[in-house]
Each structure stands twice: as C-alpha cells, then as structure tokens.
Tab-separated table of C-alpha atoms and ligand atoms in Angstrom:
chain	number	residue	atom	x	y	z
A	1	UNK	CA	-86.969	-133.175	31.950
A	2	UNK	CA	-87.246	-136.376	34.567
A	3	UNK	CA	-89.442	-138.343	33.112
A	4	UNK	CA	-90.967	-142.111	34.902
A	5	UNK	CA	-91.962	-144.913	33.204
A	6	UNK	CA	-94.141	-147.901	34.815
A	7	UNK	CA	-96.712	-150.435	33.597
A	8	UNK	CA	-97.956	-153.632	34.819
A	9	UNK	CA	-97.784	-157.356	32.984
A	10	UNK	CA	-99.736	-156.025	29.831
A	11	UNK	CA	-97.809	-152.890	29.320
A	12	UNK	CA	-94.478	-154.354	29.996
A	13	UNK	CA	-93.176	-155.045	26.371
A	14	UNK	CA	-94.642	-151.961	25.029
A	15	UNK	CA	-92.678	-150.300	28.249
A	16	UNK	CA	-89.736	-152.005	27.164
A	17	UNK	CA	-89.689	-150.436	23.573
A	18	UNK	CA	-90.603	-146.965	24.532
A	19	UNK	CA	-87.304	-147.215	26.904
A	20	UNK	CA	-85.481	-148.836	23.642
A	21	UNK	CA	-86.727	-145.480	21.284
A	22	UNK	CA	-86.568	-143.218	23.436
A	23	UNK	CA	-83.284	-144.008	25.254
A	24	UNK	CA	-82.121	-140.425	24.203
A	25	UNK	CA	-84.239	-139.298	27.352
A	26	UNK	CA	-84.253	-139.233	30.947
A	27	UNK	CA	-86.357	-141.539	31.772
A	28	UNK	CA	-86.137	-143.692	34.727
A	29	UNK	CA	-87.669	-147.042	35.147
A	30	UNK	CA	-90.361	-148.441	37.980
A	31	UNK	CA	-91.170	-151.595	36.549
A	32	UNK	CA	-92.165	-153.834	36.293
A	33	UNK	CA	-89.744	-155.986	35.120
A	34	UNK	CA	-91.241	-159.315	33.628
A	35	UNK	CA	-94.206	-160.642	31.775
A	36	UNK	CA	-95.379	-162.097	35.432
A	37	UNK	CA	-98.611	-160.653	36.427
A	38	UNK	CA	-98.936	-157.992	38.786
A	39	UNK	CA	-101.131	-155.664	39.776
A	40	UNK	CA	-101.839	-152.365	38.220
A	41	UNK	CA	-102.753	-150.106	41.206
A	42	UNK	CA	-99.205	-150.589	42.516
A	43	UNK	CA	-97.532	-149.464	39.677
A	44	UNK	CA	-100.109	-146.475	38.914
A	45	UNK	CA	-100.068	-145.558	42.039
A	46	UNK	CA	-96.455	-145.899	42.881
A	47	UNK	CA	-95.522	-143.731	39.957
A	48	UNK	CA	-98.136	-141.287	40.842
A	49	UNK	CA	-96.938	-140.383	44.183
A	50	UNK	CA	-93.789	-139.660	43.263
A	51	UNK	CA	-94.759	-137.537	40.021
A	52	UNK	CA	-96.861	-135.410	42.501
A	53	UNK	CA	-94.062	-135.477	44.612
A	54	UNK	CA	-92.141	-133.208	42.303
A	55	UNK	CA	-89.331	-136.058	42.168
A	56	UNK	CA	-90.533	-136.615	38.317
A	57	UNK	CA	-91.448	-134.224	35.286
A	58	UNK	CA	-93.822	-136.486	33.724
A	59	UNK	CA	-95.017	-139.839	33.923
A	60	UNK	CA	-95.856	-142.812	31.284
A	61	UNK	CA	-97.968	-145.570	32.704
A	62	UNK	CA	-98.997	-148.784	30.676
A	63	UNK	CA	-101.537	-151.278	31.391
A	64	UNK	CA	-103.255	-153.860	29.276
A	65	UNK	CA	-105.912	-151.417	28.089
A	66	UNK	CA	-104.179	-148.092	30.118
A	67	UNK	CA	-108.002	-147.619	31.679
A	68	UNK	CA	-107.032	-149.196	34.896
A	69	UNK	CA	-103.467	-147.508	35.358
A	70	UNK	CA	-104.701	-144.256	34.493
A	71	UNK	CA	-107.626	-144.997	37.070
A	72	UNK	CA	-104.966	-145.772	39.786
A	73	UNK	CA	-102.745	-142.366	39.064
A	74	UNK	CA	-105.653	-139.954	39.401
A	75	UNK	CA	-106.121	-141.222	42.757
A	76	UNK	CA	-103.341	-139.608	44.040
A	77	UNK	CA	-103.707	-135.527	44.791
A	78	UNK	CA	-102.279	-133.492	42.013
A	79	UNK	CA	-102.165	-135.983	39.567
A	80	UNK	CA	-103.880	-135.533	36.209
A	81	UNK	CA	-103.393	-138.753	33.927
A	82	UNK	CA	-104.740	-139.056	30.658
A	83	UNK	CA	-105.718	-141.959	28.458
A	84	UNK	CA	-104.293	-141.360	25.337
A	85	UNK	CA	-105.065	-143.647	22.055
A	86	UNK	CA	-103.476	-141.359	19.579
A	87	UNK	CA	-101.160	-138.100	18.671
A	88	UNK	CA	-104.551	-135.756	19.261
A	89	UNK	CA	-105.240	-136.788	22.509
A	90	UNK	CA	-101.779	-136.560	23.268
A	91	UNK	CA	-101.440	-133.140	21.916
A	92	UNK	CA	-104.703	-132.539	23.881
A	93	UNK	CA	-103.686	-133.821	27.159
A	94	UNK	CA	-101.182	-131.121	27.201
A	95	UNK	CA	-102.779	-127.977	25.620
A	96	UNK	CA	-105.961	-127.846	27.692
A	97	UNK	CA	-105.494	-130.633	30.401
A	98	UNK	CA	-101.967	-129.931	31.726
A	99	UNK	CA	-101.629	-133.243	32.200
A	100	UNK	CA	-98.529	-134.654	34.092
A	101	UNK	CA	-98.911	-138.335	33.313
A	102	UNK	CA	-100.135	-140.095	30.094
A	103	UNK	CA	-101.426	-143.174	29.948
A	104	UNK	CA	-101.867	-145.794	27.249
A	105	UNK	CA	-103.014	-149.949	26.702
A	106	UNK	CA	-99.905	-152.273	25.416
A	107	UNK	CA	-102.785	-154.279	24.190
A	108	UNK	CA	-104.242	-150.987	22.325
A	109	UNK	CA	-101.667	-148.891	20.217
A	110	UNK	CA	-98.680	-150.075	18.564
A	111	UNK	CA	-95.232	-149.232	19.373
A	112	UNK	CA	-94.755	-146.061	16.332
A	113	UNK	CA	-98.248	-144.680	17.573
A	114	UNK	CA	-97.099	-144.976	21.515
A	115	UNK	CA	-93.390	-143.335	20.421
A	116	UNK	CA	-95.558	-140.818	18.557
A	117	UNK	CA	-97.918	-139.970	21.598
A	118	UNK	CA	-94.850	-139.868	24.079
A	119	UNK	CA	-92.852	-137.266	22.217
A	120	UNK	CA	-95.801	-135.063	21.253
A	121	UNK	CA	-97.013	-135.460	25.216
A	122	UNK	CA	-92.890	-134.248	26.412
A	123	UNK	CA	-93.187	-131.312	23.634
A	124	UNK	CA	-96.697	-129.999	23.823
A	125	UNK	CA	-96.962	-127.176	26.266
A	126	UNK	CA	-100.289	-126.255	27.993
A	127	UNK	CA	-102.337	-123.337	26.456
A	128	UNK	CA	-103.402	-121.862	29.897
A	129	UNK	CA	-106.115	-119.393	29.433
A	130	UNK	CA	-109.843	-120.292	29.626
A	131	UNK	CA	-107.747	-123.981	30.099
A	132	UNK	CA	-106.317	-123.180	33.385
A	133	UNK	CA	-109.813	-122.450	34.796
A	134	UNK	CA	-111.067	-125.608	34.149
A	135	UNK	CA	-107.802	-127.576	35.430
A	136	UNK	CA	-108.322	-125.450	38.604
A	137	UNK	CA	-111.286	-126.862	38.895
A	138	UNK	CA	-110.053	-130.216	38.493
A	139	UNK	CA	-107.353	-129.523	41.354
A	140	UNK	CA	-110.690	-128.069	43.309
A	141	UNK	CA	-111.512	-131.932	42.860
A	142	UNK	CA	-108.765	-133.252	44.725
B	1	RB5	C1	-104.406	-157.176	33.120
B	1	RB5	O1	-104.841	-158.356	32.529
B	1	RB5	C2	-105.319	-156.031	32.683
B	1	RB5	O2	-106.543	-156.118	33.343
B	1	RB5	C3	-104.660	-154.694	32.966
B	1	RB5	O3	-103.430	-154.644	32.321
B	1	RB5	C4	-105.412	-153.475	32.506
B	1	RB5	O4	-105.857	-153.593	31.205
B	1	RB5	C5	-106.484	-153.017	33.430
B	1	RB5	O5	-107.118	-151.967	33.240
C-alpha cells in the first residue's frame, strides 16, 4: 500500500514520529519539513490531489487541531478525509466511510494514540453494504 504523509507547522513533530514508528511502511513524505509556519491548505490540498489521483493508497494529514487540513482535503473531488481523535473513529472511518485520508491535530492526540489510529485506519477494510449507499451519496456531493 502507497501511503502519503503531510501536515503543516503544528503537525510536523507528530508527522515526524509517525514516519519514525511506522518506518516499516511505504510511506512517502510531502512535508513539511520544519517547525516554520506554513499554511495548511497547501499541504491538505497538495496531498489530496494526488491521493485522488490514484498516485497514493491512503493519506495522513496533520494540522494543529487536524480540522483545517481535513477541511482542505475534502475539497478536492473524490476525496473523503476524516477527523479522527481515537482508534473508533479510525476503525469507523474505514468500515462505513471508506475513507481514503485520515486526519488528526499534533496539538490533540499523542503519539501511541496517532500510531494506534494509523494502523487500525491501513487495516480496517470498508463494510460496503447499506455503507456504500451513503458514500455514493457523498461522491453524488462532489
Ligand atoms: C496553525 O496554528 C493552526 O491553525 C493549524 O495547524 C490548524 O490547527 C488549523 O486548523
């Protein structure tokens, strides 16, 4: 699975460890690359287009809080990011959202809890079903 990585000033350390524990993976990095501020929607965004693309599996996105990253991924057509703040709604994203990128604050969960949420997002397949009626629906949105 090719998996991308991004997050802006506030996610970058917690970006930085989920590369360090998960370096098993494939998992390529689109910064950024520094504590210097920068601005989320390029990041979300960039990753975004390029998950939807088909180049990328799965995206991670961090922000301060994740709200605004998250915000800037489902801009982009065939996107469906999800704020996740624990290992439910990471399991959830997957089994009824299909969701192909998850998002999450560097300011909000610590690094076990964002390790925990990554590998239960990569596992977790989507239930389909009554599920993939409503995600149609979403795409119906885009
Ligand atoms: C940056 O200070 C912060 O606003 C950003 O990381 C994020 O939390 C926005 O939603």
């Amino acid at each position: 699975m090719k998996i991308a990585i991004a997050a802006d000033h506030g996610g970058y350390e917690l970006k930085e460890a989920l590369k360090r524990r998960l370096a098993a993976l494939n998992i390529t990095d689109l910064g950024t690359n520094s504590n210097e501020s920068v601005d989320y929607p390029d990041y979300g965004a960039a990753l975004a287009r390029r998950v939807a693309a088909g180049e990328f599996d799965r995206g991670i996105l961090i922000c301060g809080s994740g709200i605004g990253i998250s915000i800037a991924a489902n801009k982009v057509k065939g996107i469906r990011a999800a704020l996740c703040h624990n290992a439910y709604t990471a399991e959830m994203a997957r089994r009824h959202n299909d969701a192909n990128v998850i998002a999450m604050g560097g300011r909000v969960v610590d690094e076990a809890t964002a390790v925990q949420m990554t590998e239960i997002f990569l596992a977790t397949e989507f239930e389909g079903g009554r599920h993939q009626r409503r995600v149609d629906k979403l795409s119906a949105l885009d």
